[in-house]
Coordinates of C-alpha atoms in Angstrom, one line a residue:
M1 CA 80.7 133.6 102.9
S2 CA 82.5 134.7 105.8
D3 CA 83.9 138.0 106.0
L4 CA 87.7 138.2 105.8
V5 CA 89.8 139.8 108.8
S6 CA 93.3 140.5 109.0
V7 CA 95.2 138.8 111.7
S8 CA 98.8 138.6 112.5
V9 CA 100.8 135.4 112.3
A10 CA 101.9 135.7 115.9
Q11 CA 98.3 136.5 117.0
L12 CA 97.1 133.5 115.2
D13 CA 99.7 131.0 116.3
A14 CA 99.2 132.2 119.8
L15 CA 95.6 131.3 119.7
A16 CA 95.9 128.0 118.1
R17 CA 98.5 127.0 120.6
Q18 CA 96.5 128.1 123.6
A19 CA 93.2 126.2 122.1
L20 CA 95.3 123.1 121.4
V21 CA 96.8 122.8 125.3
K22 CA 93.3 123.6 126.7
T23 CA 92.5 120.1 125.2
G24 CA 95.5 118.4 127.0
V25 CA 98.0 117.8 124.4
T26 CA 101.5 118.7 125.1
A27 CA 103.3 121.8 124.1
Q28 CA 105.6 119.9 121.6
A29 CA 102.6 118.3 120.3
A30 CA 101.0 121.6 119.9
D31 CA 104.1 123.2 118.5
A32 CA 104.4 120.5 115.5
T33 CA 100.6 121.2 114.7
C34 CA 100.8 124.9 114.8
Q35 CA 103.9 124.9 112.6
A36 CA 102.5 122.6 110.1
L37 CA 99.2 124.5 109.9
M38 CA 101.0 127.8 109.6
A39 CA 103.0 126.6 106.7
A40 CA 99.9 125.6 104.8
E41 CA 97.9 128.8 105.8
R42 CA 100.9 131.1 104.5
A43 CA 101.1 129.1 101.4
G44 CA 97.6 129.9 100.6
I45 CA 96.4 126.3 101.2
A46 CA 93.8 127.0 103.5
S47 CA 92.0 123.8 103.1
H48 CA 95.0 122.3 105.0
G49 CA 95.6 125.3 107.4
F50 CA 93.9 126.6 110.6
A51 CA 90.5 125.7 109.2
R52 CA 91.2 122.2 110.1
L53 CA 92.0 123.3 113.7
P54 CA 88.2 123.3 115.1
F55 CA 87.6 119.6 113.7
Y56 CA 91.1 118.5 115.7
L57 CA 89.9 120.3 118.9
D58 CA 86.6 118.5 118.6
Q59 CA 88.2 115.2 118.5
L60 CA 90.5 115.6 121.0
T61 CA 87.8 116.7 123.4
S62 CA 85.5 113.8 122.6
G63 CA 88.6 111.4 122.9
K64 CA 88.5 110.4 119.0
L65 CA 91.7 111.8 119.0
N66 CA 94.1 111.1 122.0
P67 CA 95.3 114.3 123.8
A68 CA 97.7 112.1 125.9
A69 CA 99.2 110.8 122.8
R70 CA 103.1 109.9 123.0
P71 CA 104.5 108.9 119.8
A72 CA 106.8 105.8 120.1
I73 CA 109.7 105.1 117.6
T74 CA 111.3 101.6 117.0
Q75 CA 114.1 101.1 114.7
R76 CA 115.1 98.1 112.5
G77 CA 117.7 98.6 110.0
A78 CA 116.9 101.7 108.1
V79 CA 113.4 101.3 109.0
L80 CA 111.7 103.5 111.6
N81 CA 108.3 102.9 112.9
V82 CA 106.3 105.5 114.4
D83 CA 103.3 104.6 116.4
A84 CA 101.3 107.7 116.4
D85 CA 99.2 106.3 119.5
A86 CA 95.9 107.6 118.0
G87 CA 96.5 111.4 118.3
L88 CA 97.6 114.1 116.3
A89 CA 99.7 113.1 113.2
F90 CA 101.9 116.2 113.6
P91 CA 104.1 115.3 116.3
A92 CA 104.6 112.0 115.3
V93 CA 105.4 112.8 111.8
Q94 CA 107.7 115.3 112.8
A95 CA 109.6 113.1 115.4
G96 CA 109.8 110.6 112.7
L97 CA 111.4 112.8 110.2
E98 CA 114.0 114.1 112.9
R99 CA 114.9 110.6 113.7
G100 CA 115.0 109.5 110.0
L101 CA 117.2 112.5 108.9
A102 CA 119.7 111.7 111.4
L103 CA 119.5 108.0 110.1
A104 CA 119.8 108.8 106.4
E105 CA 123.5 110.5 107.1
E106 CA 124.6 106.9 108.1
S107 CA 122.4 104.7 106.1
G108 CA 121.6 106.5 102.7
V109 CA 118.0 105.4 102.2
V110 CA 115.5 105.4 105.0
A111 CA 111.9 104.5 105.5
V112 CA 109.5 106.4 108.1
A113 CA 106.5 104.4 108.5
I114 CA 104.0 106.2 110.7
G115 CA 100.8 104.1 111.9
R116 CA 97.8 104.6 113.7
S117 CA 97.8 108.3 112.9
H118 CA 95.7 111.0 111.9
H119 CA 95.7 113.8 109.2
F120 CA 99.1 115.1 108.5
G121 CA 98.1 118.4 106.7
M122 CA 99.9 119.6 103.7
A123 CA 102.4 117.1 102.5
G124 CA 104.8 119.3 101.2
Y125 CA 105.8 120.8 104.5
Y126 CA 107.5 117.6 105.3
V127 CA 109.5 117.0 102.1
E128 CA 110.7 120.7 102.0
Q129 CA 112.2 120.1 105.4
A130 CA 114.3 117.3 104.2
A131 CA 115.3 119.0 101.0
R132 CA 116.6 122.0 103.2
R133 CA 118.8 119.0 104.7
G134 CA 120.0 118.0 101.4
M135 CA 117.9 115.0 101.2
L136 CA 115.7 113.8 98.4
C137 CA 112.1 112.9 99.8
L138 CA 109.1 111.4 98.9
A139 CA 106.0 111.3 101.4
F140 CA 102.4 109.6 101.2
S141 CA 99.5 109.4 103.4
N142 CA 96.3 107.6 102.9
G143 CA 92.9 108.9 104.3
P144 CA 89.3 108.1 105.0
A145 CA 87.7 106.7 101.8
A146 CA 86.6 109.6 99.5
M147 CA 87.5 108.0 96.1
A148 CA 85.9 104.9 94.1
P149 CA 88.2 102.4 92.5
W150 CA 87.9 103.4 88.6
G151 CA 84.7 102.1 87.3
G152 CA 83.0 102.1 90.9
Q153 CA 80.9 104.2 92.9
T154 CA 81.5 103.4 96.3
P155 CA 84.6 105.3 97.9
L156 CA 87.1 103.0 99.2
F157 CA 90.5 104.9 99.0
G158 CA 91.5 108.3 100.3
T159 CA 92.5 111.2 98.3
N160 CA 96.1 110.1 99.2
P161 CA 98.6 113.2 98.7
I162 CA 101.8 112.3 97.1
A163 CA 104.8 114.8 97.8
F164 CA 108.4 115.1 96.6
A165 CA 111.1 117.6 97.4
S166 CA 114.8 117.8 96.1
P167 CA 117.6 120.0 97.1
R168 CA 119.1 122.4 94.7
M169 CA 122.6 124.0 94.2
D170 CA 122.0 127.9 94.9
A171 CA 118.0 128.0 95.0
E172 CA 115.3 127.0 97.2
P173 CA 114.4 123.4 96.8
L174 CA 111.9 121.9 94.2
V175 CA 108.7 121.0 96.0
I176 CA 105.9 118.9 94.4
D177 CA 102.8 118.4 96.5
L178 CA 99.7 116.6 94.8
S179 CA 96.5 114.9 95.7
L180 CA 95.4 112.0 93.7
S181 CA 92.0 113.3 93.7
E182 CA 91.2 116.0 91.2
V183 CA 91.4 118.4 94.2
A184 CA 91.8 118.0 98.0
R185 CA 88.5 117.1 99.7
G186 CA 89.1 120.0 102.1
K187 CA 88.2 122.4 99.2
I188 CA 85.0 120.8 98.9
M189 CA 84.5 121.0 102.7
I190 CA 85.2 124.8 102.4
A191 CA 82.8 125.1 99.5
S192 CA 80.1 123.4 101.3
Q193 CA 80.5 125.7 104.6
Q194 CA 80.5 128.6 102.3
Q195 CA 77.4 127.4 100.2
Q196 CA 79.5 127.8 96.8
A197 CA 79.3 125.6 93.7
I198 CA 82.2 123.5 92.7
P199 CA 83.5 123.4 89.4
L200 CA 82.4 120.1 87.2
G201 CA 85.2 117.4 87.2
W202 CA 86.1 117.8 90.8
A203 CA 83.6 115.2 92.4
L204 CA 80.9 112.8 91.5
D205 CA 77.5 112.2 93.2
R206 CA 76.4 109.0 94.8
H207 CA 75.2 107.8 91.4
G208 CA 78.8 108.2 89.7
E209 CA 77.8 111.4 88.0
P210 CA 79.8 114.6 87.7
T211 CA 78.2 117.3 90.2
A212 CA 78.9 120.9 91.1
D213 CA 76.9 120.6 94.5
P214 CA 79.5 120.3 97.2
D215 CA 77.2 118.5 99.5
A216 CA 76.2 116.0 96.8
A217 CA 80.0 115.6 96.3
L218 CA 80.7 114.8 100.2
A219 CA 78.0 112.1 99.6
G220 CA 79.6 110.7 96.7
S221 CA 83.1 110.4 95.6
M222 CA 86.3 112.7 94.6
A223 CA 87.1 112.4 91.0
P224 CA 90.6 110.5 90.9
T225 CA 93.1 112.8 88.8
G226 CA 94.1 111.3 85.5
G227 CA 91.0 108.9 85.6
A228 CA 92.2 105.4 86.0
K229 CA 95.8 106.1 86.4
G230 CA 95.1 108.2 89.6
A231 CA 92.9 105.5 91.1
A232 CA 95.6 103.1 90.5
L233 CA 98.3 105.4 92.3
A234 CA 95.5 106.0 95.2
L235 CA 95.7 102.0 95.6
M236 CA 99.4 101.9 95.7
V237 CA 99.5 104.5 98.2
E238 CA 96.8 102.8 100.5
L239 CA 99.5 99.7 100.2
L240 CA 102.5 101.6 101.1
T241 CA 100.7 103.4 104.1
A242 CA 98.4 101.4 105.5
G243 CA 99.3 98.1 104.2
L244 CA 103.0 98.3 105.7
T245 CA 102.1 99.5 109.1
G246 CA 98.8 97.5 109.7
S247 CA 96.6 100.8 110.0
N248 CA 93.2 101.2 108.7
Y249 CA 92.6 101.6 104.9
G250 CA 90.6 104.4 103.5
F251 CA 87.4 102.2 103.6
Q252 CA 87.9 101.3 107.2
A253 CA 89.0 104.9 108.4
S254 CA 86.5 107.2 110.2
S255 CA 86.2 110.8 109.2
F256 CA 88.4 113.5 109.8
F257 CA 85.5 116.1 110.1
T258 CA 83.4 114.4 112.8
A259 CA 84.0 114.2 116.6
E260 CA 82.2 110.8 117.0
G261 CA 83.2 107.3 116.4
E262 CA 86.8 105.6 116.7
P263 CA 89.8 107.1 115.4
P264 CA 90.8 107.1 111.8
L265 CA 94.1 105.5 112.6
I266 CA 95.4 106.0 108.9
A267 CA 98.9 106.1 108.1
Q268 CA 102.0 107.7 106.1
L269 CA 105.2 106.7 104.7
V270 CA 108.5 109.1 104.2
L271 CA 111.2 108.0 102.3
L272 CA 114.7 109.7 102.5
F273 CA 117.5 109.5 100.0
N274 CA 120.7 110.9 100.6
P275 CA 122.7 111.8 97.5
A276 CA 126.0 111.5 99.1
F277 CA 125.4 107.7 98.9
F278 CA 125.0 107.7 95.1
P279 CA 127.4 108.5 92.5
P280 CA 128.6 111.9 92.9
G281 CA 127.4 115.2 91.3
Y282 CA 123.7 115.0 91.8
L283 CA 123.1 118.6 92.6
Q284 CA 125.2 119.8 89.5
H285 CA 123.3 117.0 87.2
S286 CA 119.9 118.0 88.5
E287 CA 120.6 121.8 87.6
Q288 CA 120.9 120.8 83.8
L289 CA 117.2 119.4 84.0
F290 CA 116.3 122.5 85.9
R291 CA 117.8 125.0 83.3
A292 CA 116.4 123.1 80.4
V293 CA 112.6 123.5 82.0
L294 CA 112.8 126.8 82.9
A295 CA 114.3 127.9 79.5
Q296 CA 110.9 127.5 78.1
P297 CA 109.0 130.8 78.3
G298 CA 106.1 130.7 80.8
V299 CA 107.4 127.8 82.6
R300 CA 108.0 127.6 86.2
L301 CA 109.2 124.9 88.9
P302 CA 106.4 123.2 91.0
G303 CA 106.2 124.8 94.2
E304 CA 107.2 128.5 93.2
R305 CA 103.6 130.3 93.4
R306 CA 103.2 128.5 96.9
R307 CA 106.6 129.7 98.1
E308 CA 105.7 133.3 96.6
V309 CA 102.3 133.5 98.4
A310 CA 104.2 132.3 101.6
R311 CA 106.5 135.5 101.2
Q312 CA 103.4 137.9 101.0
N313 CA 102.2 136.1 104.1
S314 CA 105.1 136.5 106.4
D315 CA 103.4 138.8 108.9
T316 CA 99.6 138.9 108.4
L317 CA 97.0 136.7 107.0
L318 CA 93.3 137.3 105.8
M319 CA 91.3 134.7 107.4
P320 CA 87.4 134.2 108.0
G321 CA 86.4 136.2 110.7
A322 CA 84.2 133.5 112.2
L323 CA 87.1 131.2 112.3
V324 CA 89.1 133.6 114.2
E325 CA 86.4 134.2 116.6
Q326 CA 85.8 130.8 117.1
L327 CA 89.7 130.3 117.9
R328 CA 89.7 133.1 120.3
I329 CA 86.7 131.6 122.2
R330 CA 88.3 128.1 122.2
A331 CA 91.4 129.6 123.3
G332 CA 89.8 131.0 126.2

């Protein structure tokens, strides 16, 4: 396992931006990418943080990701279609979200569909932004095949995260962020890199049997959360993302972790709900539910642990030394 080193948030951000710009991406795309990765890193979600950056950089260098991508947005009614141009997902999703938030002020309910896209990191990052602007928000993404349909052995669906956020009256937003696999596939990637066993129940080998070997898991399939229900929800997300945008389904998408091959061209969908267009009093009414939940001893709302970790990681982070050194080299 790599030794951990302390690195300042500012230094890590600068290294990542320099490494991205060296591949030819715009400063705006580098900014959107670094902000999303930093949010995941600070929240303790290393599997969606800067551990992903070397893979992005390799793909930008090889051409699997388009470094010259310019997201294009078209509008039809309250639907925004965003073409990510086979580039990094972060600038495309961020641009669509900003436009969608403005449109939701006028239209009440808005759908932002991002096609020909890539890995978009921690889904909760986007929905929380919307909640801080007074909107309820749902976000979905598909990804390269990692999960078999229930009863099958061949992966067809991505791990297909779902995130939701709601504003609150005098408190931080409620944020729910979950993968439809038992864990995010990135956690198994990290376990494989660090040669650590994984808990039984996280994944199945290629024969459909539970495994503690991360390499066997990566060659097999992820276990859906909730069994058949999780697999059914993953199918739903495939249709809401790739289906609506004409992008690649999980079984058609190439890997997020290799520099070779065609771009993954997966998709995201972000739904925005402006409570001002619904019967009045949402914020007050929702607090009744939150108070009832929190009245029970030992209960906290989803997202609170990540937010507390992020507060502790406001200035410095403990990072694998090998990763920091790799970013220093790539930044030049």
